[in-house]
Coordinates of N, CA, C and O in Angstrom, one line a residue:
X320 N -112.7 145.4 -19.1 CA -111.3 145.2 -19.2 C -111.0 145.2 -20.7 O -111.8 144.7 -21.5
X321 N -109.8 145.8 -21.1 CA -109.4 145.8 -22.6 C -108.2 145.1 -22.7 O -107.4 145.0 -21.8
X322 N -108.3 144.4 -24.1 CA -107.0 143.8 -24.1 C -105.8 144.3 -25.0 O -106.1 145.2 -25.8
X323 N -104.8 143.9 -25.0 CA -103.7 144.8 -25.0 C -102.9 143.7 -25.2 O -103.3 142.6 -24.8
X324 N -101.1 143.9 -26.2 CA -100.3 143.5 -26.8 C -99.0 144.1 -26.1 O -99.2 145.2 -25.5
X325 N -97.5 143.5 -26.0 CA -96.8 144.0 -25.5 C -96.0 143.7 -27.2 O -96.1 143.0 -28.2
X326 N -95.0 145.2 -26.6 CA -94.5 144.7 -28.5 C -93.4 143.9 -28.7 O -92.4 144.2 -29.4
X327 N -93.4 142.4 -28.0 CA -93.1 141.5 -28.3 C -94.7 141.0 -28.1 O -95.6 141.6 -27.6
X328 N -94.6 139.7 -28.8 CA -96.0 139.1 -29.4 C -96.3 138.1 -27.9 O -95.8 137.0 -27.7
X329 N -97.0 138.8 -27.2 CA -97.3 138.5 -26.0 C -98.7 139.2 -25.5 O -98.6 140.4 -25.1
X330 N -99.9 138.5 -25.4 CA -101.3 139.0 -25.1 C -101.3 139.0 -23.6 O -100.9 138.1 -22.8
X331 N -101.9 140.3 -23.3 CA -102.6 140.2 -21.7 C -103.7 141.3 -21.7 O -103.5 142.4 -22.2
X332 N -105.0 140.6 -20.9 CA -105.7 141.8 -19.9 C -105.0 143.1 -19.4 O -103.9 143.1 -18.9
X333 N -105.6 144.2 -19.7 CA -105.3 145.5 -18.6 C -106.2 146.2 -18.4 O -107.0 146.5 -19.3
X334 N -106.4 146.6 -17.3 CA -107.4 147.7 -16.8 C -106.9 148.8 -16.2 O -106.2 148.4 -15.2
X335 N -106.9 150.1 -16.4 CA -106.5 151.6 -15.3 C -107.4 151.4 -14.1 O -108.6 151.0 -14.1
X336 N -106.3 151.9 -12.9 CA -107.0 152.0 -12.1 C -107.2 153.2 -11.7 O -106.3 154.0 -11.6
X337 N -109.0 153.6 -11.3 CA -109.6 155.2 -11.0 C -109.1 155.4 -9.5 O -108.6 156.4 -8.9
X338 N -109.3 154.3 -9.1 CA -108.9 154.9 -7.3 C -108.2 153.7 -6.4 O -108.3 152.6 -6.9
X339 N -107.9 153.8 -5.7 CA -106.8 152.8 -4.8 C -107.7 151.7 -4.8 O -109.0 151.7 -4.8
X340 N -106.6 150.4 -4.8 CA -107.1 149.3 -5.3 C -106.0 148.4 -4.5 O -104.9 148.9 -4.3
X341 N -106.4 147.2 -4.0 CA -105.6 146.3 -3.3 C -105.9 145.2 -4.2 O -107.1 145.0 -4.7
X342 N -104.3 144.4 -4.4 CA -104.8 142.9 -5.4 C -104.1 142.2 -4.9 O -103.5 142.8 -3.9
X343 N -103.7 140.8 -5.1 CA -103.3 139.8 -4.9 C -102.1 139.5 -6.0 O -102.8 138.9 -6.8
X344 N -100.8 139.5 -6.5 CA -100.0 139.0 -7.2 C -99.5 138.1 -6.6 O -99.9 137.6 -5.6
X345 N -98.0 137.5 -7.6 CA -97.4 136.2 -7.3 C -96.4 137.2 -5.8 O -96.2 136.5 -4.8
X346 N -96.0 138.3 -6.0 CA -95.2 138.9 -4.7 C -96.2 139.1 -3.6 O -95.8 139.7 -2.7
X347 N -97.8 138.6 -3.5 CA -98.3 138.9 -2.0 C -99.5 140.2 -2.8 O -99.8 140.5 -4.0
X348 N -99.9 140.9 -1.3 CA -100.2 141.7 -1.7 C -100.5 142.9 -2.1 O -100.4 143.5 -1.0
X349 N -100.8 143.9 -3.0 CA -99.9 144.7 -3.5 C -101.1 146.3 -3.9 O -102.1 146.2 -4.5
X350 N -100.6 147.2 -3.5 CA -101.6 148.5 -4.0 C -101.6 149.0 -5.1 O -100.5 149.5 -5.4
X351 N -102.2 149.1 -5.9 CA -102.3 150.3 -7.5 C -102.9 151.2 -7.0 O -103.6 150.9 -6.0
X352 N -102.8 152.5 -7.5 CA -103.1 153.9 -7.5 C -104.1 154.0 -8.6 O -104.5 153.2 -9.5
X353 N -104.4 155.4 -8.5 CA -104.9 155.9 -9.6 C -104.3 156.2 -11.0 O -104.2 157.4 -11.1
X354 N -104.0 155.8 -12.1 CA -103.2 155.7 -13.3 C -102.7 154.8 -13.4 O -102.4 154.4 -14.5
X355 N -102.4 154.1 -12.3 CA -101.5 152.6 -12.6 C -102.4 151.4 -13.3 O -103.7 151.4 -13.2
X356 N -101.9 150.6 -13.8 CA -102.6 149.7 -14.7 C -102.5 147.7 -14.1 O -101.6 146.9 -14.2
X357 N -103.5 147.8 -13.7 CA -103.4 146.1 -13.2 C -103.2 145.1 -14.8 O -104.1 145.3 -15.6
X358 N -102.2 144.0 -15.1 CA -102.2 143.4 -16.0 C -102.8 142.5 -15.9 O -103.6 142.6 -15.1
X359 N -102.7 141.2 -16.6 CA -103.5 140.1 -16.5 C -102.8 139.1 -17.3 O -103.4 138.9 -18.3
X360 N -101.5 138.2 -17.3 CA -101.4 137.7 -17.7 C -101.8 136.5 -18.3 O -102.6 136.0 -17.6
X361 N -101.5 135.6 -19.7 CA -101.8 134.9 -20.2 C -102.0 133.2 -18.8 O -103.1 132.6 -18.7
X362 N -101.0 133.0 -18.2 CA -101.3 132.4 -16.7 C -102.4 132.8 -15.8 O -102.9 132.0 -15.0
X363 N -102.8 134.0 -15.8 CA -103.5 134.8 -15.2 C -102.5 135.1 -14.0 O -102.9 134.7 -12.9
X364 N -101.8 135.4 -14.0 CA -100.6 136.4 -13.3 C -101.0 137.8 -13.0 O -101.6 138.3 -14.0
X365 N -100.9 138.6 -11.9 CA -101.4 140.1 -12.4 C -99.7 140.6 -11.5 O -99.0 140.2 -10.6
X366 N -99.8 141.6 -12.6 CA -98.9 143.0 -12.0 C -99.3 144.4 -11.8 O -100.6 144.5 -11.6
X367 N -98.7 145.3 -11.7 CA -99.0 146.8 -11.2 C -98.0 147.1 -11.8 O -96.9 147.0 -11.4
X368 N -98.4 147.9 -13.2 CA -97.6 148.8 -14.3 C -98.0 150.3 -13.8 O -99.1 150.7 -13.7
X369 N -96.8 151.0 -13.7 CA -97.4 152.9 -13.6 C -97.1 153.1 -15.5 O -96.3 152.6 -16.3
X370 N -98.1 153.9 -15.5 CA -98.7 154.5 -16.4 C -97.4 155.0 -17.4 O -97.3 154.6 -18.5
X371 N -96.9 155.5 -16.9 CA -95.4 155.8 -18.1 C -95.0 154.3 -18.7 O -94.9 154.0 -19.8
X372 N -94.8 153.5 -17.4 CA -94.0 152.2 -18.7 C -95.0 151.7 -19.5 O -95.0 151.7 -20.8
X373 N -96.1 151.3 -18.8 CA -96.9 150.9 -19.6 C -97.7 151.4 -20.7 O -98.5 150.7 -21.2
X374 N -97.4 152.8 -21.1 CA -97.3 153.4 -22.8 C -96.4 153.1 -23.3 O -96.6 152.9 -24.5
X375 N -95.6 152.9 -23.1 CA -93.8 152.7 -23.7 C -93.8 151.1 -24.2 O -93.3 150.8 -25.3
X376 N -94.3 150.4 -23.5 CA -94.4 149.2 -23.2 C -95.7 148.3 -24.2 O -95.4 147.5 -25.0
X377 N -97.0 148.8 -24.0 CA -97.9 148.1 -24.8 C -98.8 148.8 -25.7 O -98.9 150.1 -25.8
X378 N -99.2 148.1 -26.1 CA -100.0 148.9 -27.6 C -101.3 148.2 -27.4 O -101.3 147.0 -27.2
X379 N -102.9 149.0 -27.5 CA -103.7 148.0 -28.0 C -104.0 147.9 -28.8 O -103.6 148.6 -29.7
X380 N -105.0 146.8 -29.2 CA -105.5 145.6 -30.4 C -106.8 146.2 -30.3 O -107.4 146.5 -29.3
X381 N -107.3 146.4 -31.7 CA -108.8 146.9 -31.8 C -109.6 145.5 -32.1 O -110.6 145.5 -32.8
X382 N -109.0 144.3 -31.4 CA -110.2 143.1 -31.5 C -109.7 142.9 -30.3 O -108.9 143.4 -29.6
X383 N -110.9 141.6 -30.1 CA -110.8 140.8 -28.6 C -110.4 139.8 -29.4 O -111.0 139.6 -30.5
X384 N -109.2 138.7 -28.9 CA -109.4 137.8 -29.8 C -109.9 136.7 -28.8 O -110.0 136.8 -27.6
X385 N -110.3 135.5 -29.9 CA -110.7 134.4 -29.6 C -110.2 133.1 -28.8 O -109.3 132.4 -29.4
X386 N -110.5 132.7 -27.8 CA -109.9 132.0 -26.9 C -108.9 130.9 -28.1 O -107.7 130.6 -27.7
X387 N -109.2 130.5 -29.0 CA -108.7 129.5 -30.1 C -106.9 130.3 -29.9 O -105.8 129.8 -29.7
X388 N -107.2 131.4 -30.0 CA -105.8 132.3 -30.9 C -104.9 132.5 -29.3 O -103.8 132.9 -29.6
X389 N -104.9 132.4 -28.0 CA -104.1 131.7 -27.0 C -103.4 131.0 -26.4 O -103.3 130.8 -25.2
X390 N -102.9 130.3 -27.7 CA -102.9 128.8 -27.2 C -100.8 128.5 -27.6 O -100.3 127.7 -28.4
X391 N -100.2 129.5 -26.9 CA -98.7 129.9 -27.1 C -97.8 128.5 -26.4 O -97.8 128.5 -25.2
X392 N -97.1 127.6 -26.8 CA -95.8 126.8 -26.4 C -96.6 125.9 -26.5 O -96.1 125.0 -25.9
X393 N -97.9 125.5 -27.2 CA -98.4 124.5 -26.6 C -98.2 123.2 -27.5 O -98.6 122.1 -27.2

């Protein structure tokens, strides 16, 4: 899994998905395709981004950061 920045200053998990995939979100449960991107939020929340928004949308980070550096509202 690689991690990824949305371009407001908000970290999450994402991974592409190669082939049909069933997950669990907060709406139940839910299909990704092939190019769609499962997220992973900072809650550990997941969504199902298609591949267009989510270029438009996030940028990655060439580090992993450190569990220290997640620690947002707190």
């Amino acid at each position: 899994m690689n991690t990824f920045r949305t371009r407001r200053p908000l970290l999450v998990n994402a991974t592409q998905c190669l082939h049909p995939t069933l997950i669990l979100t907060d709406a139940g449960q839910r299909k990704a395709y092939p190019g769609d991107w499962i997220v992973e939020g900072e809650n550990r929340e997941r969504y199902i981004v298609d591949n267009s928004f989510f270029q438009r949308t996030f940028a990655p980070i060439p580090w992993e950061p450190s569990s220290e550096g997640r620690h947002y509202g707190s």
